[in-house]
PDB file of C-alpha atoms in Angstrom:
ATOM      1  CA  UNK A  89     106.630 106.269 100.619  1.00  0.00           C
ATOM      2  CA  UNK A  90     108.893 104.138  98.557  1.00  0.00           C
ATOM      3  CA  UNK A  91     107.748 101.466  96.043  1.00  0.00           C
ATOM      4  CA  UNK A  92     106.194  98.155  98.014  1.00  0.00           C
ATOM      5  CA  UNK A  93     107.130  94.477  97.119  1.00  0.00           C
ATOM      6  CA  UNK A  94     104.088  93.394  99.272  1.00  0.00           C
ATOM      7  CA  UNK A  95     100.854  92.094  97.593  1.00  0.00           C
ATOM      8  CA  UNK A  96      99.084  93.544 100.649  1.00  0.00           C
ATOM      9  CA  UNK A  97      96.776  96.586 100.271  1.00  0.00           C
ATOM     10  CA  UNK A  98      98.288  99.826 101.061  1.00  0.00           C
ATOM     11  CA  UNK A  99      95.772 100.272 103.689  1.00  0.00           C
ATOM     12  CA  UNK A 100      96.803  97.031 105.558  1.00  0.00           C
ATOM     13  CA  UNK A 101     100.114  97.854 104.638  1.00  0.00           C
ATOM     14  CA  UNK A 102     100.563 101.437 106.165  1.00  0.00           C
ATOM     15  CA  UNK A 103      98.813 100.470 109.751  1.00  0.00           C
ATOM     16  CA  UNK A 104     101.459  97.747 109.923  1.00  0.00           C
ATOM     17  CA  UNK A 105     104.502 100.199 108.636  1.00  0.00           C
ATOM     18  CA  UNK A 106     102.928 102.599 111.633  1.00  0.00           C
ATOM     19  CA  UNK A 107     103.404  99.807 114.518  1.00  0.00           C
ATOM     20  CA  UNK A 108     106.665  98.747 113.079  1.00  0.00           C
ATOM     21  CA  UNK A 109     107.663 102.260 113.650  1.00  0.00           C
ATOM     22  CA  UNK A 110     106.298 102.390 117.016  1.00  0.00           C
ATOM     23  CA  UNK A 111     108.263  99.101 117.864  1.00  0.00           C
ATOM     24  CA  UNK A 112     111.459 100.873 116.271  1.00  0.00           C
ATOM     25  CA  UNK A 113     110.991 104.011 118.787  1.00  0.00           C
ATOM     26  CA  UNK A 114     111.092 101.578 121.458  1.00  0.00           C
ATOM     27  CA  UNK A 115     113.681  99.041 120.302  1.00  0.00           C
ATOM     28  CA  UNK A 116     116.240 101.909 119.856  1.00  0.00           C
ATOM     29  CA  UNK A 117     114.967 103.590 123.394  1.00  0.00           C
ATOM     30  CA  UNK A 118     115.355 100.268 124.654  1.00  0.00           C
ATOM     31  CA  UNK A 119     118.827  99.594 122.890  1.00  0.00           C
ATOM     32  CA  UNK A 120     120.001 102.989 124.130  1.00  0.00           C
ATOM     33  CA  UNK A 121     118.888 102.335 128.094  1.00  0.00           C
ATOM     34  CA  UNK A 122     120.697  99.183 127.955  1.00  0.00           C
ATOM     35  CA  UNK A 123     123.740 100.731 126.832  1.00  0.00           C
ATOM     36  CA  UNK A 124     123.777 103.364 129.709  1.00  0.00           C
ATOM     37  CA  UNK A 125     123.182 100.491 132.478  1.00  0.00           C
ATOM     38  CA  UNK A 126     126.346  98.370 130.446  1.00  0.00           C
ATOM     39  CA  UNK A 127     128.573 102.162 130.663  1.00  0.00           C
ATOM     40  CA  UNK A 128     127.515 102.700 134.144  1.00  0.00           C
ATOM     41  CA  UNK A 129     127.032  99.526 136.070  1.00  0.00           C
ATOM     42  CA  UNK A 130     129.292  99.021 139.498  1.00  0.00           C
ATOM     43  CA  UNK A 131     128.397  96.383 142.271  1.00  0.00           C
ATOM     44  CA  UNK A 132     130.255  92.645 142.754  1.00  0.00           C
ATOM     45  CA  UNK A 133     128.050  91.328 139.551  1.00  0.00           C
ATOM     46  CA  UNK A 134     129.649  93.804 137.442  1.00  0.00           C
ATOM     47  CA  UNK A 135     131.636  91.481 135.413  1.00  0.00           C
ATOM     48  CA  UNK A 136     128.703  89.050 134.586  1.00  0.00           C
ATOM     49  CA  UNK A 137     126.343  92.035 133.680  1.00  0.00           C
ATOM     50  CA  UNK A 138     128.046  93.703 131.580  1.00  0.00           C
ATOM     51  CA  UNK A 139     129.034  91.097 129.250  1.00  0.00           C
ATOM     52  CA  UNK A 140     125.110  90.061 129.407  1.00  0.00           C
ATOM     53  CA  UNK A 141     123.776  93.764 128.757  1.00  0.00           C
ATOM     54  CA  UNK A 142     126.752  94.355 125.857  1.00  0.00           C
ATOM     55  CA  UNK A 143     124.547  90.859 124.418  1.00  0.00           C
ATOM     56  CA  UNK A 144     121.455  91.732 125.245  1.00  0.00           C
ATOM     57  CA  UNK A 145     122.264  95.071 123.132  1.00  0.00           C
ATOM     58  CA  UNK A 146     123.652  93.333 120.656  1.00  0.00           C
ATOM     59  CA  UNK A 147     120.548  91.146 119.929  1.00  0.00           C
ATOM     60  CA  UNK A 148     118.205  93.683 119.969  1.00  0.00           C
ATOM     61  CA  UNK A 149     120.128  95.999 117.142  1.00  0.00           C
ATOM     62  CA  UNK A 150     119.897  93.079 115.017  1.00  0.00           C
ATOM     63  CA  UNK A 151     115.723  92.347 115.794  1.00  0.00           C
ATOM     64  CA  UNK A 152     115.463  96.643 115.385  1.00  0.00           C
ATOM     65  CA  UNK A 153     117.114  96.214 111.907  1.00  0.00           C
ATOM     66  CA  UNK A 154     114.720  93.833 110.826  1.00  0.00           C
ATOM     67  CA  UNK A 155     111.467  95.741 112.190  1.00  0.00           C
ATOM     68  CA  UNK A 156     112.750  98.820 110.316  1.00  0.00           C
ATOM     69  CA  UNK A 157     113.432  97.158 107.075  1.00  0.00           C
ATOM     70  CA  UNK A 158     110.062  95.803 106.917  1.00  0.00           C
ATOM     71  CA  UNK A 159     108.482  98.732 107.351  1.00  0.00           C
ATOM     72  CA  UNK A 160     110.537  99.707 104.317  1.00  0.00           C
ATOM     73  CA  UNK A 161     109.706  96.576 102.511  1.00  0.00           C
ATOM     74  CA  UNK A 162     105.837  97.481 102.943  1.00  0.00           C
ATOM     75  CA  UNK A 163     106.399 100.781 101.002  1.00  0.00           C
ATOM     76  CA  UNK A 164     106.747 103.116 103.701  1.00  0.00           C
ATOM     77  CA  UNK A 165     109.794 104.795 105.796  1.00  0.00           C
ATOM     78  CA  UNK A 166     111.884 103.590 108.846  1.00  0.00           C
ATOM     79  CA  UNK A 167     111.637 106.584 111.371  1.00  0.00           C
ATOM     80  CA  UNK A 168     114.698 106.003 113.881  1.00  0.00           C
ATOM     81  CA  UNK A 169     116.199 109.421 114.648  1.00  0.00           C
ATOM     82  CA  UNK A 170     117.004 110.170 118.198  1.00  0.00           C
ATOM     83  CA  UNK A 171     114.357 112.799 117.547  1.00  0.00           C
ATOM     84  CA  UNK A 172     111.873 110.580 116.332  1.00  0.00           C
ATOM     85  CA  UNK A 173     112.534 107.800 118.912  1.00  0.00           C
ATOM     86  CA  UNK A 174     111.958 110.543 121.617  1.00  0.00           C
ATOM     87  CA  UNK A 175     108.961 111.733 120.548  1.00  0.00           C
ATOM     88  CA  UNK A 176     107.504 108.413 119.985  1.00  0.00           C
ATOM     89  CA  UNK A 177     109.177 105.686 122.450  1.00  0.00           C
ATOM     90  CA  UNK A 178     106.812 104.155 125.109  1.00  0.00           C
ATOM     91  CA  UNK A 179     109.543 103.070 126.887  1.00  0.00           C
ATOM     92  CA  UNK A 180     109.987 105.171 130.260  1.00  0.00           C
ATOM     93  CA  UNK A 181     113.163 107.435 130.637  1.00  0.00           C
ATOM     94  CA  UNK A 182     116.037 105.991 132.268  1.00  0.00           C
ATOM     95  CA  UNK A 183     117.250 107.392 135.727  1.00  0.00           C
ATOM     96  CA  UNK A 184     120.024 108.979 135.460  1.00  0.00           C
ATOM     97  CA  UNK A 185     122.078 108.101 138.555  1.00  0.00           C
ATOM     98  CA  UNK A 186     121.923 104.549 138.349  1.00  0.00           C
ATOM     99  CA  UNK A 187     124.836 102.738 139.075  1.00  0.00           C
ATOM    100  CA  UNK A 188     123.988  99.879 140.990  1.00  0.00           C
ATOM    101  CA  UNK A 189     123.964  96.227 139.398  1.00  0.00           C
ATOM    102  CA  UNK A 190     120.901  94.870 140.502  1.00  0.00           C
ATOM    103  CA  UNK A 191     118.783  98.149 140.016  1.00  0.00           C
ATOM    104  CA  UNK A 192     119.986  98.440 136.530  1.00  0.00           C
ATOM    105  CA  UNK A 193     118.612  94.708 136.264  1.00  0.00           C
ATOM    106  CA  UNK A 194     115.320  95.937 137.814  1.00  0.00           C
ATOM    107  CA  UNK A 195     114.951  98.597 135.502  1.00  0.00           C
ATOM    108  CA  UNK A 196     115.701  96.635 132.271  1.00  0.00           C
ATOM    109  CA  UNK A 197     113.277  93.914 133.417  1.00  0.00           C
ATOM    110  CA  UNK A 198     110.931  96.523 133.868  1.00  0.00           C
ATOM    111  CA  UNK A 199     112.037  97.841 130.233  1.00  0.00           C
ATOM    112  CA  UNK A 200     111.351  94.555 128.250  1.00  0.00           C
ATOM    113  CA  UNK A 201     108.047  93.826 129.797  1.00  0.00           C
ATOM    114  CA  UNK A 202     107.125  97.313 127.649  1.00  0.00           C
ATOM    115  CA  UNK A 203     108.969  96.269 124.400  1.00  0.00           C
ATOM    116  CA  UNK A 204     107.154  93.028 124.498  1.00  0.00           C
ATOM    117  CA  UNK A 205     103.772  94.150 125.197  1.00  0.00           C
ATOM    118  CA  UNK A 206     104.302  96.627 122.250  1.00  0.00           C
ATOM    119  CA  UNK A 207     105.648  94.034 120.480  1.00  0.00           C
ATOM    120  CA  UNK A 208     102.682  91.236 121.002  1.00  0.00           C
ATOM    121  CA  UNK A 209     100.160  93.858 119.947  1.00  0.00           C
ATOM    122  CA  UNK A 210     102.123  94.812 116.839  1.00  0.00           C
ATOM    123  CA  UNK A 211     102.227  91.121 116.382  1.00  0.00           C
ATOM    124  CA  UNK A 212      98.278  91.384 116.751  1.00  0.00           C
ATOM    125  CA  UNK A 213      98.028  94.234 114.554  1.00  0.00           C
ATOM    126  CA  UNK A 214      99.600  91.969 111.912  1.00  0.00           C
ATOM    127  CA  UNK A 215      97.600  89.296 112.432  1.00  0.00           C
ATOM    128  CA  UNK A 216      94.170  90.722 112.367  1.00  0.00           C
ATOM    129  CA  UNK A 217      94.728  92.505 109.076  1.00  0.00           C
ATOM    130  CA  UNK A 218      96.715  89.510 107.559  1.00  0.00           C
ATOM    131  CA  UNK A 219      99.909  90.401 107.450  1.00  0.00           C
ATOM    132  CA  UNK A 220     101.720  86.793 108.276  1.00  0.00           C
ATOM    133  CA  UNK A 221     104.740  88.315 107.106  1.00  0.00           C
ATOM    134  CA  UNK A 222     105.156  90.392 109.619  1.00  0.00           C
ATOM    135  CA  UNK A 223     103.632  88.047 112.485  1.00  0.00           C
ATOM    136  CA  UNK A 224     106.441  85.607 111.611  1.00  0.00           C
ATOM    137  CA  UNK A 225     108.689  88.097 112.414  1.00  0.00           C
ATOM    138  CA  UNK A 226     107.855  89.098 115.369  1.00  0.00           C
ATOM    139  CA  UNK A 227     107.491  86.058 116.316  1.00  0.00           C
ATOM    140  CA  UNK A 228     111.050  85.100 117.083  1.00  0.00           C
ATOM    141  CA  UNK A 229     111.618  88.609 118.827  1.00  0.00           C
ATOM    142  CA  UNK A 230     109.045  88.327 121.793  1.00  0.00           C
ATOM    143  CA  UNK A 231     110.544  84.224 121.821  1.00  0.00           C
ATOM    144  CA  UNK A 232     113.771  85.721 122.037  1.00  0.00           C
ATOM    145  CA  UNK A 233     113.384  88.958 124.729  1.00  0.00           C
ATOM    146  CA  UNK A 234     110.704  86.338 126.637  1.00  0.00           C
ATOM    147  CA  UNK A 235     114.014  84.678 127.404  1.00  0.00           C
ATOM    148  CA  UNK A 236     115.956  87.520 128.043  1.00  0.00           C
ATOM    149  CA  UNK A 237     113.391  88.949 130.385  1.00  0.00           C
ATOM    150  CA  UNK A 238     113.086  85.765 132.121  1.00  0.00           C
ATOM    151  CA  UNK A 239     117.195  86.117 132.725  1.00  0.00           C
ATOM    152  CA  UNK A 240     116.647  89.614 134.232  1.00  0.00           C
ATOM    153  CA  UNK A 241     114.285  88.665 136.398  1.00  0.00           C
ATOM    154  CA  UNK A 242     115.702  85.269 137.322  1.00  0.00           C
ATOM    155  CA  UNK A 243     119.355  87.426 138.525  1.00  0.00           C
ATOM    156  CA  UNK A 244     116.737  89.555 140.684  1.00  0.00           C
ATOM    157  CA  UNK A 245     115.271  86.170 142.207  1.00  0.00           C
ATOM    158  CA  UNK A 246     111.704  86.218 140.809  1.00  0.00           C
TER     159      UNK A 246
END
């Protein structure tokens, strides 16, 4: 535990540093799947796909980032190792031999409906103990991956 600039009690202050960690686990799971589905994708949307998954990665480094260094700002550590993320990630594991476009669409939709439910009840978390701070930014992350969900499912036809 490092020193905290937040006024908040450390009580308040480590539950919220524990869901931001959870949401890290999954945001680098998540970041990870997405980047096997952009290496291995094949099928006549190819082209299209890839360039959205290489964004969709790209966004969701930067959001991960931010979740991590708030945990830090609230006093406490950032646990991302490929170790860590394993033990702790709710997101499921990603099947190996899957190379066709629209299944790797399925199973990313299927992907961000997890990271946002983990991500609306971290937002809760934050709210209930009074953490605004925190709820604001999360805020723009379930906005954001509420959108990008919607364009995974949309390319599926739901």
């Amino acid at each position: 535990m490092s020193a905290a600039i937040s006024p908040l009690a450390r009580e308040v202050r480590a539950r919220v540093a524990e869901t931001l960690n959870a949401r890290l686990a999954d945001g680098l799971d998540l970041h990870s799947q997405i980047k096997v589905a952009h290496w291995n994708l094949k099928g006549p949307n190819f082209l299209a796909l890839h360039a959205l998954f290489e964004t969709l990665a790209s966004n969701l480094s930067i959001h991960v980032d931010r979740l991590a260094e708030r945990a830090v700002t609230l006093g406490f550590a950032a646990n991302g190792t490929i170790r860590q993320v394993a033990a702790r990630s709710a997101i499921e594991e990603y099947p190996e031999d899957t190379t066709r476009d629209l299944e790797h669409v399925a199973l990313l939709a299927e992907r961000f409906e997890t990271w946002l439910t983990g991500l609306r009840a971290s937002r809760l978390v934050a709210e209930e103990l009074g953490d605004t701070e925190t709820a604001d930014l999360l805020t723009p992350v379930i906005t954001e991956f509420e959108k990008h969900a919607w364009f995974l499912k949309a390319t599926l036809g739901q």
